[in-house]
Structure formats: structure tokens, C-alpha cells
CSV table of C-alpha atoms in Angstrom, one decimal:
chain,number,residue,atom,x,y,z
N,29,MET,CA,-15.0,-3.1,-88.9
N,30,LEU,CA,-12.4,-3.5,-86.0
N,31,THR,CA,-15.0,-1.7,-83.7
N,32,LYS,CA,-17.6,-4.3,-84.7
N,33,ILE,CA,-15.4,-7.2,-84.0
N,34,ILE,CA,-14.6,-5.8,-80.5
N,35,ARG,CA,-18.3,-4.9,-79.8
N,36,ARG,CA,-19.3,-8.4,-80.6
N,37,THR,CA,-16.5,-9.9,-78.3
N,38,MET,CA,-17.8,-7.7,-75.5
N,39,ALA,CA,-21.4,-8.4,-76.1
N,40,THR,CA,-21.0,-12.2,-76.1
N,41,GLU,CA,-18.6,-12.2,-73.2
N,42,VAL,CA,-16.3,-14.5,-74.9
N,43,LYS,CA,-13.8,-16.4,-72.5
N,44,ARG,CA,-10.3,-15.2,-72.8
N,45,VAL,CA,-7.1,-16.9,-71.8
N,46,PRO,CA,-5.0,-14.3,-69.7
N,47,ILE,CA,-2.2,-12.7,-71.9
N,48,PRO,CA,1.1,-12.6,-70.1
N,49,ARG,CA,2.6,-9.1,-69.3
N,50,ARG,CA,5.0,-9.0,-72.2
N,51,GLY,CA,2.8,-11.0,-74.6
N,52,VAL,CA,0.2,-9.8,-77.1
N,53,ASP,CA,-3.5,-10.4,-77.8
N,54,TYR,CA,-4.1,-11.4,-81.3
N,55,ARG,CA,-7.8,-10.2,-81.2
N,56,GLY,CA,-8.7,-7.3,-83.5
N,57,LYS,CA,-5.3,-7.7,-85.4
N,58,VAL,CA,-4.3,-8.0,-89.1
N,59,VAL,CA,-0.8,-9.5,-89.2
N,60,LEU,CA,2.1,-10.5,-91.5
N,61,ALA,CA,2.5,-14.3,-92.0
N,62,PRO,CA,5.5,-16.3,-91.5
N,63,MET,CA,7.2,-16.7,-95.0
N,64,VAL,CA,10.6,-18.1,-96.2
N,65,ARG,CA,12.6,-15.3,-97.6
N,66,SER,CA,9.7,-12.9,-97.7
N,67,GLY,CA,9.4,-12.6,-93.9
N,68,GLU,CA,13.1,-11.2,-93.4
N,69,LEU,CA,13.6,-8.1,-91.5
N,70,PRO,CA,13.1,-5.3,-94.2
N,71,SER,CA,9.7,-6.9,-95.3
N,72,ARG,CA,8.5,-7.1,-91.5
N,73,LEU,CA,9.5,-3.3,-91.0
N,74,LEU,CA,7.8,-2.4,-94.0
N,75,ALA,CA,4.5,-4.2,-93.1
N,76,LEU,CA,4.6,-2.2,-89.8
N,77,LYS,CA,5.0,1.1,-91.5
N,78,TYR,CA,1.9,0.2,-93.6
N,79,GLY,CA,-0.1,-0.8,-90.8
N,80,ALA,CA,0.4,-4.5,-89.9
N,81,ASP,CA,-0.5,-5.0,-86.2
N,82,LEU,CA,2.1,-7.9,-85.6
N,83,VAL,CA,4.6,-9.5,-87.9
N,84,TRP,CA,5.6,-13.2,-87.9
N,85,GLY,CA,9.4,-14.0,-88.8
N,86,PRO,CA,10.1,-16.8,-91.2
N,87,GLU,CA,10.0,-20.3,-89.7
N,88,THR,CA,13.4,-20.9,-87.9
N,89,VAL,CA,14.3,-24.5,-87.3
N,90,ASP,CA,15.3,-25.4,-83.6
N,91,TYR,CA,18.5,-26.9,-84.8
N,92,SER,CA,19.8,-23.8,-86.6
N,93,MET,CA,19.1,-21.6,-83.6
N,94,ILE,CA,20.8,-23.9,-80.9
N,95,GLY,CA,24.2,-23.1,-80.5
N,96,THR,CA,24.0,-19.6,-81.9
N,97,SER,CA,25.5,-16.5,-80.3
N,98,ARG,CA,23.7,-13.2,-79.8
N,99,ARG,CA,25.0,-9.9,-80.5
N,100,PHE,CA,24.0,-6.3,-81.2
N,101,ASP,CA,25.2,-4.6,-84.5
N,102,GLU,CA,26.0,-1.1,-83.9
N,103,GLU,CA,25.8,-0.1,-87.6
N,104,SER,CA,22.4,-1.5,-88.7
N,105,LYS,CA,20.9,-1.2,-85.0
N,106,THR,CA,19.9,-4.9,-85.2
N,107,VAL,CA,20.1,-7.8,-82.8
N,108,GLU,CA,21.6,-11.0,-84.7
N,109,TRP,CA,21.9,-14.7,-83.8
N,110,PHE,CA,25.0,-16.2,-85.7
N,111,ARG,CA,26.9,-19.1,-85.8
N,112,VAL,CA,30.6,-19.7,-87.0
N,113,SER,CA,31.4,-22.4,-89.5
N,114,SER,CA,33.5,-24.9,-87.4
N,115,HIS,CA,33.9,-27.8,-90.0
N,116,GLY,CA,34.4,-30.0,-86.9
N,117,GLN,CA,37.2,-28.0,-85.6
N,118,LYS,CA,37.2,-27.4,-81.9
N,119,ASP,CA,38.6,-23.8,-82.4
N,120,PRO,CA,37.8,-22.4,-85.7
N,121,PRO,CA,40.2,-20.0,-87.4
N,122,PRO,CA,39.5,-16.2,-86.9
N,123,ASP,CA,38.6,-15.9,-90.5
N,124,ALA,CA,36.0,-18.8,-90.5
N,125,LYS,CA,32.8,-18.0,-92.2
N,126,GLU,CA,29.8,-16.6,-90.3
N,127,SER,CA,26.1,-17.4,-90.8
N,128,ILE,CA,23.4,-15.3,-89.5
N,129,ILE,CA,20.4,-17.1,-88.6
N,130,TYR,CA,17.9,-14.6,-87.4
N,131,ARG,CA,18.0,-10.8,-87.2
N,132,LEU,CA,15.3,-8.3,-85.6
N,133,HIS,CA,15.2,-4.5,-85.0
N,134,PRO,CA,14.7,-4.2,-81.1
N,135,GLU,CA,13.4,-0.7,-81.4
N,136,LEU,CA,11.1,-1.2,-84.2
N,137,GLU,CA,9.4,-4.5,-83.8
N,138,LYS,CA,10.4,-6.2,-80.3
N,139,ASP,CA,6.7,-5.8,-79.1
N,140,LYS,CA,5.3,-6.8,-82.3
N,141,LEU,CA,7.4,-9.7,-83.5
N,142,ILE,CA,6.4,-13.2,-83.1
N,143,PHE,CA,9.1,-15.8,-83.5
N,144,GLN,CA,8.0,-18.8,-85.5
N,145,ILE,CA,9.8,-22.1,-84.7
N,146,GLY,CA,10.0,-25.3,-86.7
N,147,THR,CA,10.5,-28.1,-84.4
N,148,ALA,CA,9.7,-31.7,-83.8
N,149,ASP,CA,10.8,-32.1,-80.3
N,150,PRO,CA,9.7,-30.6,-76.9
N,151,ASP,CA,13.0,-30.2,-75.3
N,152,ARG,CA,14.7,-28.7,-78.5
N,153,ALA,CA,11.8,-26.2,-78.8
N,154,VAL,CA,12.2,-24.9,-75.4
N,155,GLU,CA,16.2,-24.8,-75.7
N,156,ALA,CA,15.9,-22.9,-79.1
N,157,ALA,CA,13.1,-20.5,-77.8
N,158,ARG,CA,15.0,-19.5,-74.8
N,159,LEU,CA,17.5,-18.0,-77.0
N,160,VAL,CA,15.1,-15.4,-78.5
N,161,ALA,CA,12.3,-15.4,-76.0
N,162,ALA,CA,13.4,-12.1,-74.2
N,163,ASP,CA,13.6,-10.2,-77.6
N,164,VAL,CA,10.2,-11.0,-79.0
N,165,ALA,CA,6.4,-10.9,-78.1
N,166,GLY,CA,5.6,-14.4,-78.7
N,167,ILE,CA,6.5,-17.9,-79.7
N,168,ASP,CA,4.6,-19.6,-82.4
N,169,VAL,CA,4.8,-23.3,-83.7
N,170,ASN,CA,4.8,-24.1,-87.2
N,171,ALA,CA,2.3,-26.9,-87.6
N,172,GLY,CA,1.3,-26.1,-91.3
N,173,CYS,CA,4.3,-25.9,-93.8
N,174,PRO,CA,4.0,-28.7,-96.3
N,175,LYS,CA,7.3,-28.3,-97.9
N,176,PRO,CA,9.7,-31.4,-97.7
N,177,PHE,CA,12.3,-29.4,-96.0
N,178,SER,CA,10.1,-29.1,-93.0
N,179,THR,CA,7.8,-32.3,-93.1
N,180,SER,CA,10.8,-34.6,-93.8
N,181,GLY,CA,12.1,-33.7,-90.1
N,182,GLY,CA,8.7,-34.3,-88.6
N,183,MET,CA,8.1,-30.6,-88.5
N,184,GLY,CA,5.5,-28.5,-90.1
N,185,ALA,CA,2.3,-30.1,-91.4
N,186,ALA,CA,3.8,-33.3,-90.4
N,187,LEU,CA,2.8,-32.6,-87.0
N,188,LEU,CA,-0.8,-32.7,-87.9
N,189,GLN,CA,-0.3,-36.5,-88.1
N,190,THR,CA,1.3,-36.7,-84.7
N,191,PRO,CA,-0.9,-34.7,-82.4
N,192,ASP,CA,0.5,-36.1,-79.3
N,193,LYS,CA,4.0,-34.6,-80.3
N,194,LEU,CA,2.5,-31.4,-81.3
N,195,CYS,CA,0.6,-31.2,-77.9
N,196,ALA,CA,3.6,-32.1,-75.9
N,197,ILE,CA,5.7,-29.4,-77.9
N,198,LEU,CA,3.3,-26.7,-77.0
N,199,GLU,CA,2.6,-27.8,-73.3
N,200,ALA,CA,6.5,-27.6,-72.9
N,201,LEU,CA,6.6,-24.2,-74.3
N,202,VAL,CA,3.8,-23.0,-72.2
N,203,LYS,CA,5.2,-24.6,-69.0
N,204,ASN,CA,8.8,-23.3,-69.7
N,205,ILE,CA,8.8,-20.1,-71.6
N,206,THR,CA,5.6,-18.5,-70.7
N,207,PRO,CA,6.3,-18.0,-66.8
N,208,GLU,CA,10.1,-17.0,-67.3
N,209,TYR,CA,9.6,-14.7,-70.2
N,210,GLU,CA,6.0,-13.5,-69.8
N,211,ILE,CA,5.0,-14.0,-73.5
N,212,GLY,CA,2.4,-16.4,-75.0
N,213,ILE,CA,2.8,-19.4,-77.0
N,214,SER,CA,0.6,-20.0,-80.3
N,215,VAL,CA,0.4,-22.5,-83.2
N,216,LYS,CA,-0.4,-22.3,-86.9
N,217,ILE,CA,-2.1,-25.3,-88.5
N,218,ARG,CA,-3.9,-26.3,-91.5
N,219,LEU,CA,-7.3,-28.0,-92.2
N,220,LEU,CA,-7.5,-31.8,-91.8
N,221,ASP,CA,-9.4,-34.0,-94.1
N,222,THR,CA,-12.8,-33.7,-92.3
N,223,ALA,CA,-14.4,-31.1,-90.1
N,224,THR,CA,-14.6,-33.8,-87.2
N,225,GLU,CA,-10.9,-34.4,-87.4
N,226,THR,CA,-10.0,-30.8,-87.5
N,227,GLU,CA,-12.3,-29.9,-84.5
N,228,ALA,CA,-10.8,-32.7,-82.5
N,229,LEU,CA,-7.4,-31.4,-83.1
N,230,VAL,CA,-8.2,-27.7,-82.3
N,231,ARG,CA,-9.9,-28.8,-79.0
N,232,ARG,CA,-6.6,-30.5,-78.1
N,233,LEU,CA,-4.2,-27.7,-79.0
N,234,CYS,CA,-6.6,-25.0,-77.2
N,235,ALA,CA,-6.3,-27.2,-74.1
N,236,THR,CA,-2.5,-27.0,-74.1
N,237,GLY,CA,-2.6,-23.3,-72.6
N,238,ILE,CA,-1.8,-21.5,-75.9
N,239,THR,CA,-3.0,-17.8,-76.5
N,240,GLY,CA,-3.7,-17.9,-80.1
N,241,LEU,CA,-4.3,-20.4,-83.0
N,242,THR,CA,-4.0,-19.5,-86.8
N,243,ILE,CA,-5.9,-21.7,-89.2
N,244,HIS,CA,-4.6,-21.7,-92.9
N,245,CYS,CA,-7.8,-22.6,-94.7
N,246,ARG,CA,-6.3,-25.2,-96.8
N,247,THR,CA,-5.4,-29.0,-96.3
N,248,THR,CA,-1.8,-29.9,-96.4
N,249,PRO,CA,-1.8,-31.1,-100.2
N,250,MET,CA,-3.3,-27.9,-101.5
N,251,ARG,CA,-1.3,-25.4,-103.2
N,252,PRO,CA,-1.5,-21.6,-103.0
N,253,ARG,CA,-3.4,-21.4,-106.5
N,254,GLU,CA,-6.0,-23.5,-105.2
N,255,ARG,CA,-8.9,-21.5,-103.6
N,256,ALA,CA,-9.0,-21.3,-99.6
N,257,ILE,CA,-11.6,-23.3,-98.1
N,258,ARG,CA,-13.6,-21.7,-95.4
N,259,GLY,CA,-16.3,-23.9,-94.6
N,260,GLN,CA,-14.7,-25.1,-91.4
N,261,LEU,CA,-13.7,-21.7,-90.0
N,262,ARG,CA,-16.6,-20.6,-88.1
N,263,MET,CA,-16.5,-24.0,-86.1
N,264,ILE,CA,-12.7,-23.6,-85.6
N,265,ALA,CA,-13.3,-19.9,-84.1
N,266,GLU,CA,-16.0,-21.3,-81.8
N,267,VAL,CA,-13.9,-24.1,-80.5
N,268,CYS,CA,-11.2,-21.5,-79.8
N,269,HIS,CA,-13.6,-19.2,-78.1
N,270,GLU,CA,-14.7,-22.0,-75.8
N,271,PHE,CA,-11.2,-22.1,-74.5
N,272,GLY,CA,-10.5,-18.3,-74.6
N,273,VAL,CA,-8.0,-18.7,-77.4
N,274,ALA,CA,-7.8,-16.0,-80.2
N,275,CYS,CA,-8.2,-17.4,-83.8
N,276,LEU,CA,-6.7,-15.8,-86.8
N,277,VAL,CA,-7.8,-16.7,-90.4
N,278,ASN,CA,-5.1,-17.3,-93.1
N,279,GLY,CA,-5.6,-18.0,-96.7
N,280,ASP,CA,-6.5,-15.8,-99.6
N,281,VAL,CA,-6.8,-12.7,-97.4
N,282,GLU,CA,-6.0,-9.7,-99.6
N,283,GLY,CA,-5.8,-6.8,-97.3
N,284,ARG,CA,-6.6,-5.1,-94.0
N,285,ASP,CA,-10.1,-4.5,-94.8
N,286,HIS,CA,-10.8,-7.9,-96.3
N,287,GLY,CA,-9.3,-9.7,-93.5
N,288,LEU,CA,-11.4,-7.8,-90.9
N,289,GLN,CA,-14.3,-8.4,-92.9
N,290,LEU,CA,-13.7,-12.2,-92.9
N,291,ALA,CA,-13.1,-12.2,-89.2
N,292,GLU,CA,-16.5,-10.6,-89.0
N,293,GLU,CA,-18.1,-13.1,-91.3
N,294,PHE,CA,-16.8,-16.1,-89.8
N,295,GLY,CA,-16.4,-15.2,-86.1
N,296,ALA,CA,-12.8,-15.2,-86.0
N,297,ASP,CA,-10.7,-12.6,-84.1
N,298,GLY,CA,-8.3,-11.3,-86.9
N,299,ALA,CA,-6.6,-12.2,-90.1
N,300,MET,CA,-3.1,-13.1,-91.3
N,301,ILE,CA,-1.8,-12.0,-94.8
N,302,ALA,CA,0.6,-13.8,-96.8
N,303,VAL,CA,0.8,-13.5,-100.8
N,304,ALA,CA,-0.9,-10.2,-100.8
N,305,ALA,CA,1.8,-8.9,-98.3
N,306,GLU,CA,4.7,-10.3,-100.3
N,307,LYS,CA,3.4,-8.5,-103.6
N,308,ASN,CA,2.6,-5.1,-101.9
N,309,PRO,CA,2.9,-4.7,-98.2
N,310,SER,CA,0.7,-1.5,-98.2
N,311,CYS,CA,-2.1,-4.0,-98.2
N,312,PHE,CA,-2.2,-3.5,-94.4
N,313,ARG,CA,-3.2,0.1,-95.0
N,314,SER,CA,-7.1,0.3,-94.8
N,315,LYS,CA,-9.1,2.1,-97.4
N,316,ALA,CA,-9.9,4.9,-94.9
N,317,ASP,CA,-6.2,5.5,-94.3
N,318,GLY,CA,-5.3,5.6,-98.1
N,319,GLY,CA,-5.5,2.1,-99.2
N,320,MET,CA,-2.9,0.3,-101.3
N,321,ALA,CA,0.2,2.4,-102.3
N,322,PRO,CA,1.6,2.5,-105.8
N,323,TRP,CA,4.3,-0.2,-106.3
N,324,GLU,CA,6.6,2.5,-107.1
N,325,GLU,CA,6.4,4.1,-103.7
N,326,VAL,CA,6.4,0.7,-101.9
N,327,VAL,CA,9.6,-0.4,-104.0
N,328,GLU,CA,11.5,2.8,-103.1
N,329,GLU,CA,10.7,2.5,-99.3
N,330,TYR,CA,11.7,-1.3,-99.4
N,331,VAL,CA,15.1,-0.4,-101.0
N,332,ARG,CA,15.5,2.4,-98.3
N,333,THR,CA,14.8,0.0,-95.5
N,334,ALA,CA,16.8,-2.9,-96.9
N,335,ILE,CA,20.0,-0.7,-97.2
N,336,ALA,CA,19.4,0.9,-93.7
N,337,VAL,CA,19.3,-2.6,-92.0
N,338,ASP,CA,22.2,-4.1,-94.2
N,339,ASN,CA,20.1,-6.7,-95.6
N,340,ARG,CA,21.4,-9.7,-97.7
N,341,PHE,CA,21.7,-8.5,-101.3
N,342,GLY,CA,20.1,-11.8,-102.7
N,343,ASN,CA,17.0,-11.5,-100.5
N,344,THR,CA,16.4,-8.0,-101.4
N,345,LYS,CA,16.5,-8.9,-105.2
N,346,PHE,CA,14.1,-11.7,-104.5
N,347,LEU,CA,11.7,-9.4,-102.8
N,348,LEU,CA,12.0,-6.7,-105.4
N,349,SER,CA,11.2,-9.4,-108.1
N,350,ASN,CA,7.9,-9.9,-106.4
N,351,MET,CA,7.1,-6.3,-106.0
N,352,ILE,CA,8.0,-5.0,-109.5
N,353,PRO,CA,5.6,-5.9,-112.3
N,354,GLY,CA,7.3,-8.2,-114.7
N,355,ARG,CA,6.1,-6.0,-117.6
N,356,SER,CA,7.7,-3.0,-116.2
N,357,LYS,CA,10.7,-1.4,-117.8
N,358,PHE,CA,12.5,-1.6,-114.3
N,359,TYR,CA,12.1,-5.3,-113.9
N,360,GLN,CA,14.9,-6.7,-115.9
N,361,PRO,CA,17.5,-4.0,-115.0
N,362,VAL,CA,16.8,-4.7,-111.3
N,363,ASN,CA,17.0,-8.4,-111.8
N,364,GLN,CA,20.3,-8.1,-113.5
N,365,SER,CA,21.8,-5.9,-110.8
N,366,LYS,CA,24.6,-7.1,-108.8
N,367,THR,CA,25.0,-4.3,-106.2
N,368,TYR,CA,22.6,-2.0,-104.2
N,369,LYS,CA,24.1,0.8,-106.2
N,370,SER,CA,23.2,-0.7,-109.6
N,371,ILE,CA,19.7,-1.2,-108.0
N,372,CYS,CA,19.4,2.5,-107.0
N,373,GLU,CA,20.5,3.5,-110.6
N,374,ALA,CA,18.1,1.2,-112.3
N,375,LEU,CA,15.2,2.8,-110.3
N,376,SER,CA,16.6,6.3,-110.5
N,377,LEU,CA,16.6,6.3,-106.6
N,378,ASN,CA,19.6,8.9,-106.5
N,379,ASP,CA,18.7,10.1,-102.8
N,380,HIS,CA,19.9,6.7,-101.6
N,381,LEU,CA,22.9,6.1,-103.7
N,382,GLU,CA,25.4,7.2,-101.1
N,383,ALA,CA,24.0,4.8,-98.4
N,384,ALA,CA,23.9,2.0,-101.1
N,385,ILE,CA,27.5,2.5,-102.0
N,386,ALA,CA,28.4,2.3,-98.4
N,387,VAL,CA,26.4,-1.1,-97.9
N,388,ASP,CA,28.0,-2.4,-101.0
N,389,LYS,CA,31.6,-1.7,-99.7
N,390,ARG,CA,30.6,-3.3,-96.3
N,391,ARG,CA,29.3,-6.5,-98.0
N,392,GLY,CA,32.0,-6.6,-100.5
N,393,LEU,CA,29.6,-6.2,-103.4
N,394,ASP,CA,31.6,-3.3,-104.8
N,395,GLN,CA,34.4,-5.8,-105.9
N,396,PRO,CA,34.3,-6.7,-109.8
N,397,LEU,CA,33.0,-10.0,-110.7
N,398,GLN,CA,35.0,-11.9,-113.3
N,399,GLY,CA,33.2,-13.7,-116.1
N,400,LYS,CA,34.1,-17.1,-117.4
N,401,ALA,CA,36.1,-15.5,-120.4
N,402,ALA,CA,38.1,-13.3,-118.0
N,403,LYS,CA,38.8,-16.2,-115.7
N,404,LYS,CA,40.0,-18.4,-118.6
N,405,ALA,CA,42.2,-15.7,-119.9
N,406,ALA,CA,43.7,-15.0,-116.4
N,407,ALA,CA,44.5,-18.8,-116.2
N,408,LYS,CA,46.2,-18.9,-119.6
N,409,ALA,CA,48.2,-15.9,-118.8
N,410,LEU,CA,49.4,-17.5,-115.4
N,411,ALA,CA,50.4,-20.6,-117.1
N,412,ALA,CA,52.3,-18.9,-119.7
N,413,ALA,CA,54.2,-16.7,-117.1
N,414,ASN,CA,55.0,-19.9,-115.2
N,415,ALA,CA,56.3,-21.7,-118.4
N,416,GLN,CA,58.9,-18.9,-118.9
N,417,SER,CA,60.0,-19.1,-115.4
N,418,PRO,CA,63.5,-20.7,-114.8
N,419,LYS,CA,62.7,-21.4,-111.1
N,420,PRO,CA,63.3,-25.0,-110.0
N,421,GLU,CA,60.4,-27.4,-109.6
N,422,GLN,CA,58.9,-25.4,-112.5
N,423,GLY,CA,56.6,-28.3,-113.8
N,424,LYS,CA,55.4,-29.0,-110.4
N,425,ASP,CA,54.4,-25.3,-109.5
N,426,GLN,CA,52.9,-24.9,-112.8
N,427,LYS,CA,50.7,-28.1,-112.4
N,428,ARG,CA,49.7,-27.0,-109.0
N,429,LYS,CA,48.7,-23.5,-110.0
N,430,ARG,CA,46.6,-24.8,-113.1
N,431,LYS,CA,44.9,-26.9,-110.7
N,432,MET,CA,44.0,-24.0,-108.4
N,433,SER,CA,42.9,-21.9,-111.2
N,434,ASP,CA,40.5,-24.5,-112.5
N,435,SER,CA,38.9,-24.8,-109.2
N,436,ARG,CA,36.3,-22.1,-110.2
N,437,PRO,CA,33.3,-21.0,-108.2
N,438,ALA,CA,29.9,-22.5,-109.0
N,439,LYS,CA,28.3,-21.3,-112.0
N,440,GLN,CA,26.0,-18.1,-111.3
N,441,VAL,CA,22.6,-18.8,-112.5
N,442,LYS,CA,20.8,-15.8,-113.9
N,443,ALA,CA,17.8,-15.1,-111.7
N,444,SER,CA,14.4,-15.4,-113.2
N,445,GLU,CA,11.2,-14.1,-111.8
N,446,PRO,CA,10.2,-16.4,-108.9
N,447,THR,CA,6.7,-17.5,-107.7
N,448,PRO,CA,5.4,-16.5,-104.4
N,449,VAL,CA,6.3,-19.0,-101.4
N,450,ALA,CA,4.3,-17.3,-99.0
N,451,ALA,CA,1.2,-19.6,-98.7
N,452,ALA,CA,3.3,-22.5,-98.4
N,453,LEU,CA,3.7,-22.0,-94.6
């Protein structure tokens, strides 16, 4: 199938925008979609292991990147962009909480990772892109996410209603990022209400100098459960080819073979997979190379990878809840796990126990969590001890300690099986 696409391209002598030296050509590629939570580092590495040609990271808002610092973590061999919570202080204390905004593995994904930015301003887009451009293979602008957290700030699908702003953002990135870092700029959009409107927008976007365009074959109001609309796809691909821009199809793509089949059928250059990859990333493996792997194999590989890169535990549990069938006997034990060690025990992954215990210790997951009853008993014991103490200022101290003991952490909600969020972007 891939050979057919390449031959078709050569036969028709399709115009091509030059690909920068460090950039990548999207033609003939089947790639991982940008997904909140489901596009974090271990998910991307697993997709690459099973055959994804490129991987998109989750949408990262420009404001969150600006002001971060970059460092290399020797333990996990990853590059991290982080910020320290200052709470308005000029010099935050040494024990101030850190927030990791973005992570990548320079050895395993640097030349295959596309950084997707959420932005509504050309200058901020350039400022944020500069921070990560030297470490990735391309910058993609999110102009398709319909979620309020994105559209309320004028980002994501809101940009489809402000084409002047969207084009200005792309032009600023092409002008400032491509020459300096030698990577391409691309955009991901959704369908507009009519084919005429979509065509007009695609023409404007392709004229900005981008190297690739991904079309999610749904309109902004459509939800993932609604069937993708492919009636405009051939027209979009043809417009892209007029400008030499690669076109990827997204929406209800089930796997590598299906993606290449769609590209062949509608004249696109490749495909992007979201929901199917969230459930089982071995969908990137062609049938000729073995096809889909059993979920048990994929889950073990995911756990191993998550431990190796010291992934956030909550994110790991979220992905496992999508990969493990709800009716499986393993689902509830994993869903109730509080540590990597307990996950490995629930899945009988004894070979990974030692590494899991080490990560638990590093992240502080090995510390016992007190339930409500235990916390209440401890508070009563403390109050009783204070009542018997002959120290001066007794009443004052007791009142203060009671107040402190009542400042309990927020109630922990038992996790339930989440619904896929992949196709929202």
C-alpha cells in the first residue's frame, strides 16, 4: 500500500514544499495523533515500538511553556521542561513544588516527535516554540480541539473562526522557527460547515509556507462517537498538493493498513490514528508484520516503558484503564492500585517488580496513605494528649493543633473507567 502511494506521487509529479534539513516529510506516514493524557512519553514510545512513523505530543499551551527551564534527567534519560511554583514570590523557597510541563526522550524520539502547540497569538507561539524547537522534528499548530479549555482562550477549533489570526500564527512560525531550527511547521484542522468554506481555508493555510496539514474529518460540534465525514477529503488533499503540502487524514482510522488504504482511496499522503492507538498502540503494526498484538502483551510493554521513564503514576493508570478490557479480571485490581508495585503484582509482572519499587520510592508512592478513619483517630489521639499536657498556653496550642489536623487533603475519588478523549483534538 505504501509503495502504491509513493508510485502515484512520482507518476503525477506532485509539487512538494521543500522539507527543511532537520524536518520530516509527512508523505507515506502513519502517525500518532496529539492526545491529552494519551500522548505522554510512554504512549509515544510504545507507538514507535509498534511501527508509528511519527508521534505527536499532547497539545501544550504557549503560556505553560513560556518561562520554563530545560534540564536532562539522568535517571530516566529524558529531557524535561519544568517550572517552579512561585506564588508571586520573587525568590521561591528551595522546597517549592515543581511542575513538569513537557518531556521527551532525545535518543528514542527526537527525529520523530512533532510538538503541538496551543496558541492564539503569533508572538507567543514563536516564543514558546523556540524553547523546544531544537529538540523536536516539527511544530504543529492545534486548530481543531473543540474543548472549552482550548477554545475559551481563542485556541484550537476557535482559530477556524479567525482565519486571519491562524494564518498570522503559521506565518510567524514559518518565518522565525523554520530558518533558525530547520524544521517544518504544520497545522491540524477540522472541517468547516461547507466544502466551499473548507477549501477557502485550506488554500489560505497552505499559502503560509507550511509543510503539512492534517484534516480531522469531523466538524467542530461533532463528537468522537459520530462517524467521520470523508466527502471533502479528496478535495482537501488536491488543494494541499497544488501547494506542495502533505495531507494526513484523521478520524476513525483503525490501524496502519486502514490508514494507508484511506490515503490511497482519497488521494491523501498518510494517516493519523487517535482512539485506536489509545486502546492498543500495536495498531501501527501492519498485518504483514504481525498485526495487532494481544492486549496482555501491550499492557506489559506499556508498564515496562512507563516505569523506565518514570511516568506520572496517575497518567499510567489512566492509560491502563483504556488498554485493559473492562470485563477482564485484571481491570479492577489495576484500577485500585496505588503504586507501580501493586500494578505489577496485580498483573503478575514479577520481572518488573524491582524497577517498580525503585520508581515508587523515587516518587514517594511507597509511603502508606491514611484513610479517613485513621486520620480521625490520629486527630483524637493528638487532642487527648494535648488535653493532658500541663504546658502553659495549653488551650491555645490545642486549638491550633485541632485546626491543623482538620485541614485534610481533598477527598480522593475512586477512579472509574474513563472514556477516550483522543478524537477531541
